[in-house]
Coordinates of C-alpha atoms and ligand atoms in Angstrom, one line a residue:
X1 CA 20.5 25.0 -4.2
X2 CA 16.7 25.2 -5.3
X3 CA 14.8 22.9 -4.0
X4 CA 11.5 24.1 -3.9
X5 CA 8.5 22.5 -4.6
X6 CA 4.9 24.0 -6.0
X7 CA 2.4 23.0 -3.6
X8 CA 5.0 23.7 -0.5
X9 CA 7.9 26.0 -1.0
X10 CA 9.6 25.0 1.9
X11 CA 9.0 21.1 2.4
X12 CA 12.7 20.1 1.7
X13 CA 15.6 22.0 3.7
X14 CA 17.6 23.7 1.3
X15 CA 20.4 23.1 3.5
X16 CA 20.7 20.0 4.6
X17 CA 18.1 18.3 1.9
X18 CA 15.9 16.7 3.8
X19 CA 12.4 17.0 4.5
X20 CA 11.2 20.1 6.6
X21 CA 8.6 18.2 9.1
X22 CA 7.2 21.3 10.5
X23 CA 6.4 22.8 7.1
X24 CA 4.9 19.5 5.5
X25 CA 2.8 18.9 8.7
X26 CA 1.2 22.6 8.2
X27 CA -0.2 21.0 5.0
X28 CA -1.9 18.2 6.7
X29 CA -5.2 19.8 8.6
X30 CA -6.1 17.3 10.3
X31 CA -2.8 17.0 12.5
X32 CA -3.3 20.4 14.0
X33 CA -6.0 19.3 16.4
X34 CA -6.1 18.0 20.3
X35 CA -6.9 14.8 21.0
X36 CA -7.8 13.9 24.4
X37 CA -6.4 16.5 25.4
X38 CA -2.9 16.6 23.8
X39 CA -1.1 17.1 20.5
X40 CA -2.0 14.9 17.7
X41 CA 0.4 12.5 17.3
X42 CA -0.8 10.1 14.2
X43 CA 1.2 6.7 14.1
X44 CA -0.9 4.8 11.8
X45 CA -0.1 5.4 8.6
X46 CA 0.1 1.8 7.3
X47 CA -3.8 1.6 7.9
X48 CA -3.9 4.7 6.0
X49 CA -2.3 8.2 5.5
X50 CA -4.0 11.5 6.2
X51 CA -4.6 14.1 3.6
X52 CA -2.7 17.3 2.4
X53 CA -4.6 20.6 1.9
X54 CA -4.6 20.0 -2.6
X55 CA -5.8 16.4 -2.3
X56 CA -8.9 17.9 0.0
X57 CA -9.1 21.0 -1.9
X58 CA -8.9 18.7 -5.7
X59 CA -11.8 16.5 -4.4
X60 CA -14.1 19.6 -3.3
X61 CA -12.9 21.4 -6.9
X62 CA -14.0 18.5 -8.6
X63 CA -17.4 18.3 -6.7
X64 CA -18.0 21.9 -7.5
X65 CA -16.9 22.3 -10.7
X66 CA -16.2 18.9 -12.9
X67 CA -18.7 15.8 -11.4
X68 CA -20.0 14.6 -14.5
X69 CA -20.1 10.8 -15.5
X70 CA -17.3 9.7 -17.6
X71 CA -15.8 8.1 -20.9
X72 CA -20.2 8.5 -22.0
X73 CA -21.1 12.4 -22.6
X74 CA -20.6 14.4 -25.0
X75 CA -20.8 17.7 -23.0
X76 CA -18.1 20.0 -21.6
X77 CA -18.3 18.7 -17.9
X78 CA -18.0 14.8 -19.0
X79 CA -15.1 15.5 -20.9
X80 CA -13.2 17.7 -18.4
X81 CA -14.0 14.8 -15.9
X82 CA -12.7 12.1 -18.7
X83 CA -9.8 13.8 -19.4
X84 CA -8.6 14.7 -15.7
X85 CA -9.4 11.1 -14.8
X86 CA -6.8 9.8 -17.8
X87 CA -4.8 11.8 -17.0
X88 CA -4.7 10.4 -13.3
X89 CA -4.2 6.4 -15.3
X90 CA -1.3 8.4 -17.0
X91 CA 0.3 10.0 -13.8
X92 CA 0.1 6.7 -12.2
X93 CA 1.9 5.3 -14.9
X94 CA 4.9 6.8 -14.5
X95 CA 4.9 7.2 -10.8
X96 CA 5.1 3.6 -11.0
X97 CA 8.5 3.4 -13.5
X98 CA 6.7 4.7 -16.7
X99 CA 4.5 1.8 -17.6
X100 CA 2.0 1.6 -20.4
X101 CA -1.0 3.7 -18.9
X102 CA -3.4 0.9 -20.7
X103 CA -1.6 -1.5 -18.0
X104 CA -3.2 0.6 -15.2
X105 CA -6.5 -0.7 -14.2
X106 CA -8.4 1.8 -11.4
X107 CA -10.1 -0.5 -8.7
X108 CA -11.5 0.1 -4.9
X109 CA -8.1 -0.4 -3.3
X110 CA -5.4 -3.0 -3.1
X111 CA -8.1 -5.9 -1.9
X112 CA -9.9 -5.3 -5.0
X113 CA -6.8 -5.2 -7.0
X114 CA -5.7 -8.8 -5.9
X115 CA -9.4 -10.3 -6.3
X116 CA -9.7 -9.3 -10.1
X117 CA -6.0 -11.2 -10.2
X118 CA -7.3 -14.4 -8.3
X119 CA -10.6 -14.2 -10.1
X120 CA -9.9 -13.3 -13.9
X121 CA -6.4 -14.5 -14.1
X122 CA -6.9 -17.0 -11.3
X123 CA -9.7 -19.2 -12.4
X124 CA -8.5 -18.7 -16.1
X125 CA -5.2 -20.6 -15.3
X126 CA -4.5 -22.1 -12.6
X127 CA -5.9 -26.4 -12.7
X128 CA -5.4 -29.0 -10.0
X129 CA -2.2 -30.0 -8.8
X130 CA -0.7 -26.6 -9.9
X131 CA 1.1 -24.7 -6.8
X132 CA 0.7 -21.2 -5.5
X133 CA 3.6 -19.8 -3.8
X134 CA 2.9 -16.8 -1.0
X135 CA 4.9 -15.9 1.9
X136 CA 4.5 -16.3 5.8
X137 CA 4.1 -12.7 6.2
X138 CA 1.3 -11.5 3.6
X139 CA -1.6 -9.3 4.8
X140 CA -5.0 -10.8 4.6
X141 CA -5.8 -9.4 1.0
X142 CA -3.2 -11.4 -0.5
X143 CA -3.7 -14.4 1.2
X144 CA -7.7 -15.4 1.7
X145 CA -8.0 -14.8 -2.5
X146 CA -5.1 -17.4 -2.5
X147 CA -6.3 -20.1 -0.1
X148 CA -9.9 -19.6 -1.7
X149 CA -8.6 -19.9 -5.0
X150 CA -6.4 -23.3 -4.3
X151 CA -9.0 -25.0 -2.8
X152 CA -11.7 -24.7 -5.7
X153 CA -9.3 -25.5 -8.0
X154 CA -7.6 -28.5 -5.8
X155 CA -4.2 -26.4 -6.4
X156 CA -1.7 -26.8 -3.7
X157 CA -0.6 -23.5 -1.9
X158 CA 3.0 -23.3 -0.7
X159 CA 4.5 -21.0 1.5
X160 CA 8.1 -19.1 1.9
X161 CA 8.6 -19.1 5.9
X162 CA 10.4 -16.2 7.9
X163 CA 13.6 -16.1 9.9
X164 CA 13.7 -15.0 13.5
X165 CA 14.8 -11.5 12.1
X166 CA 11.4 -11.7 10.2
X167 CA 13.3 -12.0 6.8
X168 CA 12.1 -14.2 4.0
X169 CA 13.8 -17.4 4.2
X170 CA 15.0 -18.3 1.2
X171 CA 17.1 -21.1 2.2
X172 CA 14.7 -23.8 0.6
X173 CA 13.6 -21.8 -2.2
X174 CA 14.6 -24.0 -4.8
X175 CA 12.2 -26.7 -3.2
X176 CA 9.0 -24.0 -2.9
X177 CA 9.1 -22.5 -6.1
X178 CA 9.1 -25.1 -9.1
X179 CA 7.8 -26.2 -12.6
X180 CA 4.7 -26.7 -10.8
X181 CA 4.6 -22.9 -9.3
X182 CA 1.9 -21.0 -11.5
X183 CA 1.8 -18.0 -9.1
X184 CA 4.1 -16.3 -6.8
X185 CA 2.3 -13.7 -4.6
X186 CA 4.4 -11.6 -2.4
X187 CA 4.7 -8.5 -0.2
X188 CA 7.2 -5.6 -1.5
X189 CA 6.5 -4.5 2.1
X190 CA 5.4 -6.1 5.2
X191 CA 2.4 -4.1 7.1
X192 CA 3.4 -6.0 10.3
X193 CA 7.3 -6.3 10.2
X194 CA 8.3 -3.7 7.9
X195 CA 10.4 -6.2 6.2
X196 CA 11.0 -5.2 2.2
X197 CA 11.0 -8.5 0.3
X198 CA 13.7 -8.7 -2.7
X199 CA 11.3 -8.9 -5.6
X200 CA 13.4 -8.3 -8.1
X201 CA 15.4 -11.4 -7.1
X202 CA 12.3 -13.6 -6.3
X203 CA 10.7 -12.6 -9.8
X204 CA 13.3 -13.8 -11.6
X205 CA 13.5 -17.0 -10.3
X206 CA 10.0 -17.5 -10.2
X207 CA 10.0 -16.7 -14.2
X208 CA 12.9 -19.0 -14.6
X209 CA 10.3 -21.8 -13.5
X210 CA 7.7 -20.3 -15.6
X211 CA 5.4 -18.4 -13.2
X212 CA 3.4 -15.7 -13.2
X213 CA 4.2 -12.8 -9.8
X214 CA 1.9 -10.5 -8.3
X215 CA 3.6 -8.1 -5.5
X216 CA 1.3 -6.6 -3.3
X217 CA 2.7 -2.6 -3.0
X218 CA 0.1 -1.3 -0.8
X219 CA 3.2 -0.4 2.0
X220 CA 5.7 0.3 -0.4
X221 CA 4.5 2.6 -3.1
X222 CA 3.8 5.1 -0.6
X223 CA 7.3 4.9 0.9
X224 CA 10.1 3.9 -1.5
X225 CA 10.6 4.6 -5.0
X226 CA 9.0 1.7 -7.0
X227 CA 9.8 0.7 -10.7
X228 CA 7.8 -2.1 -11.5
X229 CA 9.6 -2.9 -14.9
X230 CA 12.9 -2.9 -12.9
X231 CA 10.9 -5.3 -10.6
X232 CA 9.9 -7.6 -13.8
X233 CA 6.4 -8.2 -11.7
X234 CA 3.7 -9.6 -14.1
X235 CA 1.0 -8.0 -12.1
X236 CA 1.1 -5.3 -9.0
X237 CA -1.4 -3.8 -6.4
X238 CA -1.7 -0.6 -4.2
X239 CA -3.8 1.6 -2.6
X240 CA -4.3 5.3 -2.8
X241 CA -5.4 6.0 0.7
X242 CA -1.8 4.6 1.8
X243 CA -0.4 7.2 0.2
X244 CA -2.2 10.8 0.5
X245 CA -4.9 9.9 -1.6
X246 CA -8.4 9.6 -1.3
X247 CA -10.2 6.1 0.1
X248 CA -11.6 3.8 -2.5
X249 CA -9.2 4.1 -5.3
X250 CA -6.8 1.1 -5.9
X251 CA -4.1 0.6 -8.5
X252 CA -3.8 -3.0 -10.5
X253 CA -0.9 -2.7 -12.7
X254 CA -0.6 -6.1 -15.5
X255 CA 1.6 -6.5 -18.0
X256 CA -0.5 -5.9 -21.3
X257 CA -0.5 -9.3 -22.6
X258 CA -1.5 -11.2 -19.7
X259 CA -4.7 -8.4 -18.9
X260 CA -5.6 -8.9 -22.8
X261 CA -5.8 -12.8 -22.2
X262 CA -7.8 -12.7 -19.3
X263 CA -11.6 -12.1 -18.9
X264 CA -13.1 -9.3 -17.0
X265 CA -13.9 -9.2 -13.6
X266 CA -17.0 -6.5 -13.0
X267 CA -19.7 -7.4 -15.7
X268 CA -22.0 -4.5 -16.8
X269 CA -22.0 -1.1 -18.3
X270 CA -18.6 0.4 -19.5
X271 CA -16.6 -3.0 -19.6
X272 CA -18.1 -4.0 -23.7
X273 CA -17.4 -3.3 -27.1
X274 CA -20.6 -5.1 -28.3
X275 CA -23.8 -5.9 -27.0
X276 CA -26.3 -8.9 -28.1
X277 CA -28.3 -11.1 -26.5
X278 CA -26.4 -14.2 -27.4
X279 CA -22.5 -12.6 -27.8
X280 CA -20.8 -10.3 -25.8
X281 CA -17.6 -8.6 -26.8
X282 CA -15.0 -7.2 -24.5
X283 CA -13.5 -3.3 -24.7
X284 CA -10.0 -3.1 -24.5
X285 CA -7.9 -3.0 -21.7
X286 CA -8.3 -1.2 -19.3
X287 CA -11.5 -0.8 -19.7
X288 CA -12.3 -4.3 -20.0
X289 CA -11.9 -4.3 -15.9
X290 CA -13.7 -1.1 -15.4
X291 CA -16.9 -2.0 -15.2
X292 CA -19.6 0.3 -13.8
X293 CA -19.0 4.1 -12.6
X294 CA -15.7 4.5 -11.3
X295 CA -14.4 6.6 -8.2
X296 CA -14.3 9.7 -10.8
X297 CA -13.9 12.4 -8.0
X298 CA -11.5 9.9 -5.8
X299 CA -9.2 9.3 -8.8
X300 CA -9.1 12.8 -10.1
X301 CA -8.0 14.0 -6.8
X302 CA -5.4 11.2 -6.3
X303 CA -3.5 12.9 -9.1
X304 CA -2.8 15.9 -6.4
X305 CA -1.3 13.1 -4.1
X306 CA 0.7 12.0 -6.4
X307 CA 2.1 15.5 -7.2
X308 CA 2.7 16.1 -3.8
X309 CA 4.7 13.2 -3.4
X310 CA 7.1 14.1 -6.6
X311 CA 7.9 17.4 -5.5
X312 CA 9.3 15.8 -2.0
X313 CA 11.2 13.7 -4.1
X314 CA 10.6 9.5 -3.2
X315 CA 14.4 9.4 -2.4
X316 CA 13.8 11.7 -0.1
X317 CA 10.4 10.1 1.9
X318 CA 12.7 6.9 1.7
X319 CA 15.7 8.4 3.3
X320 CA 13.7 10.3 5.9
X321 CA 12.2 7.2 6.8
X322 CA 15.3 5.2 7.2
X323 CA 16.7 8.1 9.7
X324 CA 13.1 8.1 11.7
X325 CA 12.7 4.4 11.9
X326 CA 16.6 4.3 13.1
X327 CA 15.9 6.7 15.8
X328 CA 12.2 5.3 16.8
X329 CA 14.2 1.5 17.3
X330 CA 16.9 3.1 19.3
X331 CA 14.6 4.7 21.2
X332 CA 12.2 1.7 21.7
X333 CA 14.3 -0.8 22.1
X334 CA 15.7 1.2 25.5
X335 CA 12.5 0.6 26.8
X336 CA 11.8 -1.9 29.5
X337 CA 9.6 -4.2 28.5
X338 CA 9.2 -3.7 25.0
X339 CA 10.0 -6.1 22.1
X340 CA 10.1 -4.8 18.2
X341 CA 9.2 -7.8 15.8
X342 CA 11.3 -7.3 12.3
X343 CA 14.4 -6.3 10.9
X344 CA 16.2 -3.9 13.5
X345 CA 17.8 -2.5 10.5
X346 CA 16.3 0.5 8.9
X347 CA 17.8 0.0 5.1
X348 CA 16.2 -2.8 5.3
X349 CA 12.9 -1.6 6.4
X350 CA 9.8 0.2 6.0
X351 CA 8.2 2.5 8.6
X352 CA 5.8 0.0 10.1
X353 CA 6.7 -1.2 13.6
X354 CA 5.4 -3.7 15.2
X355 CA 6.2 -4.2 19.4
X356 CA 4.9 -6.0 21.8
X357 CA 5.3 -4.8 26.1
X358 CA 5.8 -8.1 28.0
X359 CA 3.1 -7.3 30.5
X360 CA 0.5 -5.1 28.5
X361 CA -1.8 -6.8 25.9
X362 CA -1.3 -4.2 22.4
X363 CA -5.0 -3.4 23.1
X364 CA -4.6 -2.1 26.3
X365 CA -0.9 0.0 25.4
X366 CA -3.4 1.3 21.8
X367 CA -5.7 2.4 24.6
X368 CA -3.1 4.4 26.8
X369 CA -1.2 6.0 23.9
X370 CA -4.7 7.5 22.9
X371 CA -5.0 8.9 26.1
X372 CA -2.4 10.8 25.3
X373 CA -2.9 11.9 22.2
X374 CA -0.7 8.9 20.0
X375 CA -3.0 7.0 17.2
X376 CA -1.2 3.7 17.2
X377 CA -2.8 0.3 15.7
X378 CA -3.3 -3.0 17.8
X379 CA -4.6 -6.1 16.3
X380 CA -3.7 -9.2 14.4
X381 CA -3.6 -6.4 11.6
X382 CA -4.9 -8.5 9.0
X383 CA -2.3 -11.1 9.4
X384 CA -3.1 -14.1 11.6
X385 CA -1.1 -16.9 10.5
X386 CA 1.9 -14.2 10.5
X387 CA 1.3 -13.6 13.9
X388 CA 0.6 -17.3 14.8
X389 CA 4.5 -17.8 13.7
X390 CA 5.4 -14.6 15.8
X391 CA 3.6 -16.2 18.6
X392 CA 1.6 -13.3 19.5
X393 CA -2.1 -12.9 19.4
X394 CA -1.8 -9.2 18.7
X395 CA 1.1 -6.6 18.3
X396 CA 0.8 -3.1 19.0
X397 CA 2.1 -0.9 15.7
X398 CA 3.1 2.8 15.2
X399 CA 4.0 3.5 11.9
X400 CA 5.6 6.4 10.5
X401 CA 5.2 9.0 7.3
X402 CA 6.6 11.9 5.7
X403 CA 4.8 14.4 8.5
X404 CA 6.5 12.4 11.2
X405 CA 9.6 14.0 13.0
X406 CA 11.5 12.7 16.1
X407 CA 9.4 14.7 18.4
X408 CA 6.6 12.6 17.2
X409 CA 8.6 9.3 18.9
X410 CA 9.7 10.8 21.7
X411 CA 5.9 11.4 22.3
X412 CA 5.2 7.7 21.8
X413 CA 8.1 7.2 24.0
X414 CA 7.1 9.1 26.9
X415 CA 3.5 7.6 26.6
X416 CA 5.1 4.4 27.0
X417 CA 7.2 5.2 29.8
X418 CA 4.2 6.6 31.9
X419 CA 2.0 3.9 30.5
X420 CA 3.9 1.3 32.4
X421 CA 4.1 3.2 35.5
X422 CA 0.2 3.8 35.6
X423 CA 0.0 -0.7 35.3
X424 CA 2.2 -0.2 38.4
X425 CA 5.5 -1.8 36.0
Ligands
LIG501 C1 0.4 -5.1 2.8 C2 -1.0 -4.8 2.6 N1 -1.7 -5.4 1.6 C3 -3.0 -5.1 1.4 C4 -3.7 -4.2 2.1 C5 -5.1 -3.9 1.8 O1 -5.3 -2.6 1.4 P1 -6.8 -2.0 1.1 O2 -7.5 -2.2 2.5 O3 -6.5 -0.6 0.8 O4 -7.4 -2.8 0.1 C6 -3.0 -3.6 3.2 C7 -3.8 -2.6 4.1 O5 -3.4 -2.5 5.2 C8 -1.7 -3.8 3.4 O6 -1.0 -3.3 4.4

């Protein structure tokens, strides 16, 4: 069977179909370097990804050869910039299910993505006594725009609580989402518990009752195959730097009609049809939320990412993660001490996972595993009244990508081992 791809001949196994680890890390610079002494092992990919040799070599192309300003000049280099960057809008498109490329809207990053929601569509339609509906578990980004939002506009904000498994609880859902929703804003894919939401299901309902959804995909574009016509989401929000790419380029998917009925968010050049001191008329969409210079070079080179991804195959980053995250909760959950927060099932799952050592605040284990080599995260990670219900200050996370192998957790493993021999555990 042929399974090769362009940028890496050998990055799926022809024999057994799944992803070669030690040929897709050799595209990754960056890992092949000693840190403190040791092998770097990088286990924080939900903050963000690192990059493969075309995304670093597109950006530098671009800087040498295309940087121009775009969708203005009339010259060669502004329209080789132009085109590559629509062509980026187009890729994304159908990475995302084959979308409308008008409904993509380039922004900084999933934060920004969410704000223009809150703000344009937000402030446009949501009036006192209406209810927003989030969940228990969302990050930061789609939660402050939310609380903000319902408290100018004297809205009420519900949310959809977790079980001890750290699954939505849907048990009272016919009570949290009513006539009176407007909004339901959810994760596809919890940065803390690795938990994937059933959005497909929730949309529906939430439509049945006349809202609007946003799903924030910053963890799950990156790892699962994601259709967001099959998800019937109104409006949905990732990040590039999650996901190979380059920092400060975001995704905001809307369906057509609702980003035509909505006002802009960034006011200035690039954002107008027309001009005058008394009337100002919008450009289409996406334009119309495009104000200012983009991230040319950023989003041109995010088109290599998303290449690079395609030729693994997303079935195939989803299935490798499923076996890694099995093996890494087998492995951990042997360990004295240790408790994993989440779904211990790995269908159900993404590759972030959160633990906590009964004895060893997450700061101090982050610390160790350093030591040694192993990037972890440790932190509230943007999710405090998540982790107010988990009834932790902090958890320590290692999450996982497509460069990851086994020998990358038995590393973490045997940090953690030694780690609580060194507190004298
Ligand atoms: C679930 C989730 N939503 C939103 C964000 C924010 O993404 P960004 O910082 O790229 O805007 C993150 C980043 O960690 C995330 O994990």
């Amino acid at each position: 069977m042929e399974l090769k791809t362009k940028n890496n001949p050998t990055a799926i196994d022809v024999e057994s179909c799944r992803l070669n680890h030690e040929s897709i890390k050799a595209d990754f610079p960056i890992l092949d370097q000693k840190v403190n002494g040791h092998r770097l092992v990088y286990l924080d990919n939900a903050a963000t990804t690192q990059k493969p040799r075309v995304v670093i070599n597109a950006l530098i192309e671009y800087y040498r050869k295309t940087n121009a300003n775009i969708h203005r000049g009339f010259h060669s280099l502004a329209e080789k910039a132009t085109k590559e960057y629509e062509q980026t809008r187009e890729h994304v498109a159908r990475f995302i299910g084959g979308v409308d490329p008008n409904e993509i809207i380039f922004t900084r990053g999933t934060t920004e993505s969410i704000n223009l929601v809150a703000y344009s569509w937000g402030d446009t339609n949501i009036k006192e006594g209406d209810e927003i509906v989030i969940t228990e578990m969302e990050h930061h980004s789609n939660l402050v725009p939310w609380v903000i939002l319902a408290q100018k506009k004297k809205a009420v904000l519900k949310q959809i609580p977790i079980t001890l498994c750290g699954h939505l609880d849907l048990s009272d859902i016919d009570k949290i989402i009513t006539s009176k929703t407007k909004l339901l804003a959810l994760t596809h894919m919890s940065n803390v518990l690795g938990t994937i939401n059933p959005v497909a299901e929730l949309t529906e309902l939430a439509h049945r009752r006349g809202a609007v959804v946003l799903a924030d995909g910053a963890q799950a574009v990156p790892h699962l195959p994601v259709d967001v016509k099959a998800l019937g989401v109104d409006f949905y929000a990732f990040s590039a730097h999650k996901m190979l790419g380059p920092t400060g380029v975001g995704v905001l998917y809307g369906r057509r009609e609702l980003l035509e009925a909505i006002p802009p968010f960034n006011l200035g050049g690039e954002m107008i049809r027309e001009v005058r001191f008394d009337r100002i008329t919008w450009a289409d969409v996406p334009y119309k939320f495009e104000g200012g210079t983009p991230n040319i070079g950023d989003v041109i080179a995010f088109d290599s990412a998303l290449t690079y991804l395609e030729e693994l195959g997303m079935d195939n980053v989803r299935q490798h993660e499923i076996n890694l995250v099995q093996y890494a909760i087998e492995q951990l959950s042997g360990l004295d001490g240790i408790e994993i927060q989440g779904p211990q099932e790995s269908s159900l799952r993404g590759g972030a996972i959160s633990f906590t050592d009964k004895d060893i605040h997450p700061h101090d284990i982050s610390q160790f595993l350093d030591s040694r080599g192993v990037a972890i995260r440790a932190g509230h990670h943007c999710a405090q009244p998540l982790m107010r219900t988990l009834g932790k200050v902090a958890t320590a996370r290692a999450s996982l990508y497509i460069y990851n192998d086994m020998t990358d957790v038995d590393e973490l493993v045997r940090a953690l081992i030694d780690m609580r021999k060194y507190f004298g555990l």
